[in-house]
CSV table of C-alpha atoms in Angstrom, one decimal:
chain,number,residue,atom,x,y,z
M,1,UNK,CA,-152.6,20.3,-60.1
M,2,UNK,CA,-153.5,23.8,-61.3
M,3,UNK,CA,-150.7,26.4,-62.2
M,4,UNK,CA,-151.8,28.4,-59.1
M,5,UNK,CA,-151.1,25.4,-56.9
M,6,UNK,CA,-147.6,24.8,-58.2
M,7,UNK,CA,-144.6,26.0,-56.1
M,8,UNK,CA,-142.7,29.0,-57.3
M,9,UNK,CA,-139.2,28.1,-58.5
M,10,UNK,CA,-136.1,29.4,-56.7
M,11,UNK,CA,-134.9,32.4,-58.8
M,12,UNK,CA,-131.4,33.8,-59.3
M,13,UNK,CA,-131.7,37.4,-60.5
M,14,UNK,CA,-128.9,39.5,-61.8
M,15,UNK,CA,-127.0,41.2,-59.0
M,16,UNK,CA,-127.7,38.5,-56.4
M,17,UNK,CA,-125.0,36.8,-54.4
M,18,UNK,CA,-125.3,33.7,-56.6
M,19,UNK,CA,-122.7,33.6,-59.4
M,20,UNK,CA,-122.7,31.7,-62.7
M,21,UNK,CA,-120.8,28.5,-62.6
M,22,UNK,CA,-117.2,28.6,-63.5
M,23,UNK,CA,-116.4,27.2,-66.9
M,24,UNK,CA,-112.8,26.0,-67.1
M,25,UNK,CA,-110.9,26.6,-70.4
M,26,UNK,CA,-110.6,22.8,-70.9
M,27,UNK,CA,-114.2,22.1,-70.3
M,28,UNK,CA,-116.4,21.1,-73.2
M,29,UNK,CA,-118.5,24.0,-74.5
M,30,UNK,CA,-122.2,24.3,-73.5
M,31,UNK,CA,-124.2,23.1,-76.5
M,32,UNK,CA,-127.2,25.3,-77.5
M,33,UNK,CA,-130.1,25.3,-79.9
M,34,UNK,CA,-131.7,28.6,-80.9
M,35,UNK,CA,-135.4,29.0,-81.6
M,36,UNK,CA,-136.8,32.2,-83.0
M,37,UNK,CA,-139.0,32.9,-86.0
M,38,UNK,CA,-136.7,35.8,-87.1
M,39,UNK,CA,-133.6,34.6,-88.9
M,40,UNK,CA,-131.7,37.9,-88.2
M,41,UNK,CA,-132.3,37.3,-84.4
M,42,UNK,CA,-131.0,33.7,-84.6
M,43,UNK,CA,-128.0,34.9,-86.6
M,44,UNK,CA,-127.2,37.6,-84.0
M,45,UNK,CA,-127.6,35.1,-81.1
M,46,UNK,CA,-125.3,32.6,-82.9
M,47,UNK,CA,-122.6,35.2,-83.4
M,48,UNK,CA,-122.9,36.4,-79.8
M,49,UNK,CA,-122.7,32.9,-78.2
M,50,UNK,CA,-120.0,31.5,-80.5
M,51,UNK,CA,-117.8,34.5,-79.9
M,52,UNK,CA,-117.5,33.0,-76.4
M,53,UNK,CA,-115.6,29.8,-76.2
M,54,UNK,CA,-118.0,28.5,-73.5
M,55,UNK,CA,-120.9,28.0,-76.0
M,56,UNK,CA,-121.4,25.9,-79.1
M,57,UNK,CA,-124.6,26.4,-81.3
M,58,UNK,CA,-125.7,23.0,-82.7
M,59,UNK,CA,-128.8,24.2,-84.6
M,60,UNK,CA,-131.6,26.6,-85.1
M,61,UNK,CA,-135.4,26.6,-85.6
M,62,UNK,CA,-138.0,29.1,-86.7
M,63,UNK,CA,-141.2,27.4,-85.6
M,64,UNK,CA,-142.6,25.5,-82.7
M,65,UNK,CA,-142.7,22.2,-84.6
M,66,UNK,CA,-139.2,22.8,-85.9
M,67,UNK,CA,-137.9,23.5,-82.4
M,68,UNK,CA,-139.1,20.2,-81.2
M,69,UNK,CA,-137.6,18.3,-84.2
M,70,UNK,CA,-134.2,20.2,-83.8
M,71,UNK,CA,-134.0,19.6,-80.0
M,72,UNK,CA,-134.7,15.9,-80.5
M,73,UNK,CA,-132.0,15.7,-83.2
M,74,UNK,CA,-129.4,17.8,-81.4
M,75,UNK,CA,-130.2,17.2,-77.7
M,76,UNK,CA,-128.4,20.3,-76.6
M,77,UNK,CA,-127.8,21.2,-72.9
M,78,UNK,CA,-129.7,24.5,-73.3
M,79,UNK,CA,-132.5,25.6,-75.7
M,80,UNK,CA,-132.9,29.4,-76.1
M,81,UNK,CA,-136.6,29.7,-77.0
M,82,UNK,CA,-138.7,32.6,-78.2
M,83,UNK,CA,-142.1,32.8,-76.5
M,84,UNK,CA,-144.1,33.3,-79.7
M,85,UNK,CA,-143.1,32.1,-83.2
M,86,UNK,CA,-145.2,32.6,-86.2
M,87,UNK,CA,-148.2,33.4,-84.1
M,88,UNK,CA,-147.9,30.2,-82.1
M,89,UNK,CA,-147.3,30.2,-78.4
M,90,UNK,CA,-144.2,28.2,-77.3
M,91,UNK,CA,-145.5,27.7,-73.8
M,92,UNK,CA,-147.4,24.6,-74.7
M,93,UNK,CA,-144.2,22.9,-76.1
M,94,UNK,CA,-142.2,23.5,-73.0
M,95,UNK,CA,-143.7,20.6,-70.9
M,96,UNK,CA,-143.5,18.3,-74.0
M,97,UNK,CA,-139.8,19.1,-74.5
M,98,UNK,CA,-139.0,18.7,-70.8
M,99,UNK,CA,-140.7,15.3,-70.9
M,100,UNK,CA,-139.0,13.9,-74.0
M,101,UNK,CA,-135.6,15.6,-73.6
M,102,UNK,CA,-135.2,16.1,-69.9
M,103,UNK,CA,-131.5,16.8,-70.3
M,104,UNK,CA,-132.2,20.0,-72.2
M,105,UNK,CA,-132.8,23.0,-70.1
M,106,UNK,CA,-134.9,25.9,-71.5
M,107,UNK,CA,-134.2,29.6,-71.4
M,108,UNK,CA,-137.0,31.8,-72.7
M,109,UNK,CA,-135.8,34.9,-74.6
M,110,UNK,CA,-138.8,37.3,-75.3
M,111,UNK,CA,-140.1,40.8,-75.7
M,112,UNK,CA,-142.9,39.9,-73.2
M,113,UNK,CA,-142.4,41.9,-70.1
M,114,UNK,CA,-145.6,40.8,-68.4
M,115,UNK,CA,-144.7,39.0,-65.2
M,116,UNK,CA,-147.7,36.6,-65.9
M,117,UNK,CA,-145.8,35.1,-69.0
M,118,UNK,CA,-142.6,34.7,-66.9
M,119,UNK,CA,-144.6,32.8,-64.2
M,120,UNK,CA,-146.3,30.6,-66.8
M,121,UNK,CA,-142.9,29.8,-68.6
M,122,UNK,CA,-141.2,28.9,-65.3
M,123,UNK,CA,-144.1,26.8,-64.1
M,124,UNK,CA,-144.2,25.0,-67.6
M,125,UNK,CA,-140.6,23.9,-67.1
M,126,UNK,CA,-138.3,26.7,-68.3
M,127,UNK,CA,-135.5,27.6,-66.0
M,128,UNK,CA,-134.6,31.0,-67.5
M,129,UNK,CA,-136.5,34.1,-68.6
M,130,UNK,CA,-134.6,36.9,-70.3
M,131,UNK,CA,-135.9,39.9,-72.2
M,132,UNK,CA,-134.7,40.7,-75.7
M,133,UNK,CA,-133.7,44.2,-74.7
M,134,UNK,CA,-131.3,42.9,-72.0
M,135,UNK,CA,-127.6,43.2,-72.1
M,136,UNK,CA,-125.7,40.4,-74.0
M,137,UNK,CA,-124.1,39.3,-70.7
M,138,UNK,CA,-127.5,38.6,-69.2
M,139,UNK,CA,-128.3,36.0,-71.8
M,140,UNK,CA,-125.0,34.4,-71.3
M,141,UNK,CA,-125.5,34.4,-67.6
M,142,UNK,CA,-128.9,32.7,-68.0
M,143,UNK,CA,-127.5,30.0,-70.3
M,144,UNK,CA,-124.6,29.2,-68.0
M,145,UNK,CA,-127.0,28.9,-65.0
M,146,UNK,CA,-129.4,26.8,-67.1
M,147,UNK,CA,-126.7,24.4,-68.1
M,148,UNK,CA,-126.0,23.9,-64.4
M,149,UNK,CA,-129.7,23.3,-63.7
M,150,UNK,CA,-130.1,26.7,-62.0
M,151,UNK,CA,-132.8,29.3,-62.6
M,152,UNK,CA,-132.4,32.7,-63.9
M,153,UNK,CA,-135.1,35.5,-64.0
M,154,UNK,CA,-134.8,39.1,-65.1
M,155,UNK,CA,-134.5,41.0,-61.8
M,156,UNK,CA,-137.2,43.6,-62.6
M,157,UNK,CA,-139.6,40.8,-63.5
M,158,UNK,CA,-138.6,39.0,-60.3
M,159,UNK,CA,-139.5,42.0,-58.2
M,160,UNK,CA,-142.9,42.3,-60.0
M,161,UNK,CA,-143.6,38.6,-59.4
M,162,UNK,CA,-142.8,38.9,-55.7
M,163,UNK,CA,-144.9,42.0,-55.4
M,164,UNK,CA,-148.0,40.8,-57.4
M,165,UNK,CA,-149.4,37.5,-56.3
M,166,UNK,CA,-151.1,35.6,-59.1
M,167,UNK,CA,-154.8,36.2,-59.5
M,168,UNK,CA,-157.2,33.9,-61.3
M,169,UNK,CA,-158.6,36.1,-64.0
M,170,UNK,CA,-159.8,33.2,-66.3
M,171,UNK,CA,-163.2,34.0,-67.7
M,172,UNK,CA,-166.1,31.7,-66.7
M,173,UNK,CA,-163.8,29.3,-65.0
M,174,UNK,CA,-162.1,28.2,-68.2
M,175,UNK,CA,-159.0,26.2,-67.8
M,176,UNK,CA,-155.7,27.5,-69.2
M,177,UNK,CA,-155.9,24.7,-71.9
M,178,UNK,CA,-159.5,25.7,-72.7
M,179,UNK,CA,-158.5,29.3,-73.2
M,180,UNK,CA,-155.7,28.2,-75.5
M,181,UNK,CA,-158.1,26.2,-77.6
M,182,UNK,CA,-160.7,29.0,-77.5
M,183,UNK,CA,-158.1,31.4,-78.9
M,184,UNK,CA,-157.2,29.1,-81.7
M,185,UNK,CA,-160.9,28.5,-82.6
M,186,UNK,CA,-161.5,32.3,-82.6
M,187,UNK,CA,-158.5,32.7,-84.9
M,188,UNK,CA,-160.1,30.4,-87.4
M,189,UNK,CA,-158.1,27.2,-86.9
M,190,UNK,CA,-159.8,23.9,-87.5
M,191,UNK,CA,-160.0,21.1,-84.9
M,192,UNK,CA,-157.2,19.3,-86.8
M,193,UNK,CA,-154.9,22.3,-86.9
M,194,UNK,CA,-155.5,22.9,-83.2
M,195,UNK,CA,-154.8,19.3,-82.3
M,196,UNK,CA,-151.5,19.5,-84.3
M,197,UNK,CA,-150.5,22.8,-82.8
M,198,UNK,CA,-151.2,21.8,-79.2
M,199,UNK,CA,-150.0,18.1,-79.5
M,200,UNK,CA,-153.5,16.8,-78.7
M,201,UNK,CA,-155.8,14.3,-80.5
M,202,UNK,CA,-158.7,15.7,-82.5
M,203,UNK,CA,-161.2,14.1,-80.1
M,204,UNK,CA,-159.5,15.9,-77.1
M,205,UNK,CA,-159.9,19.2,-79.0
M,206,UNK,CA,-163.6,18.4,-79.7
M,207,UNK,CA,-164.1,17.6,-76.0
M,208,UNK,CA,-162.5,21.0,-75.0
M,209,UNK,CA,-164.7,22.8,-77.5
M,210,UNK,CA,-167.8,21.2,-76.1
M,211,UNK,CA,-166.8,22.1,-72.6
M,212,UNK,CA,-166.1,25.7,-73.5
M,213,UNK,CA,-169.4,26.0,-75.3
M,214,UNK,CA,-171.2,24.6,-72.2
M,215,UNK,CA,-169.3,26.9,-69.8
M,216,UNK,CA,-169.8,30.2,-71.8
M,217,UNK,CA,-173.3,29.4,-73.1
M,218,UNK,CA,-172.8,29.6,-76.8
M,219,UNK,CA,-173.2,27.1,-79.6
M,220,UNK,CA,-171.6,28.5,-82.9
M,221,UNK,CA,-168.1,29.5,-83.9
M,222,UNK,CA,-169.2,33.0,-84.5
M,223,UNK,CA,-170.5,33.3,-80.9
M,224,UNK,CA,-167.1,31.9,-79.7
M,225,UNK,CA,-165.2,34.5,-81.7
M,226,UNK,CA,-167.4,37.3,-80.2
M,227,UNK,CA,-166.9,35.9,-76.8
M,228,UNK,CA,-163.1,35.7,-77.1
M,229,UNK,CA,-162.9,39.2,-78.6
M,230,UNK,CA,-165.1,40.8,-76.0
M,231,UNK,CA,-163.0,39.4,-73.2
M,232,UNK,CA,-159.7,40.6,-74.7
M,233,UNK,CA,-158.5,37.0,-75.4
M,234,UNK,CA,-157.3,38.0,-78.9
M,235,UNK,CA,-155.4,41.2,-78.0
């Protein structure tokens, strides 16, 4: 099933009639892992959440691979995940995390205001999407809702998603995975590095590369780099 065919999730924006679930004083705190490639951001988030008795931060990670390892080790109720860490997209890791640690709900915390990223994150399996310039209470609300299995989306982005139906702007009918592989090829990564980054086998990466070359009509890495740059895939 393609992302465009998947149903849109039920969203709970700020200011709606839905309220965050109550958290009795005697209840166990919601366990959280923080994933962001900036240590100062993680430190600030830790202070924010642990200043509220409803949350307990179990661990931190600064890379996509480190996030997966930390979540597997800690198995928190909620993962607060940056969308881009060290130049790597976290989107590809969301379905894997949801598969191997289904009890962990994922809230994306990002600077990306493009509603397309919000749509992709939610369809990948995240249940929350919060902007980094939001008020502190917004992140807490999102974590509370996520722990209860409910979805949160920044209200402005929710309005944009409702007003702008998704358009298929993929060049030359490339699949989302092929575009991801193409970007990494154009950035100079080897097949082995791409396989490790996207949790694929080298043979699968080679197959994607062959399909990309066939679809776009090129044969060399230099031509692939030019193709990706000309279509704005490296912006």
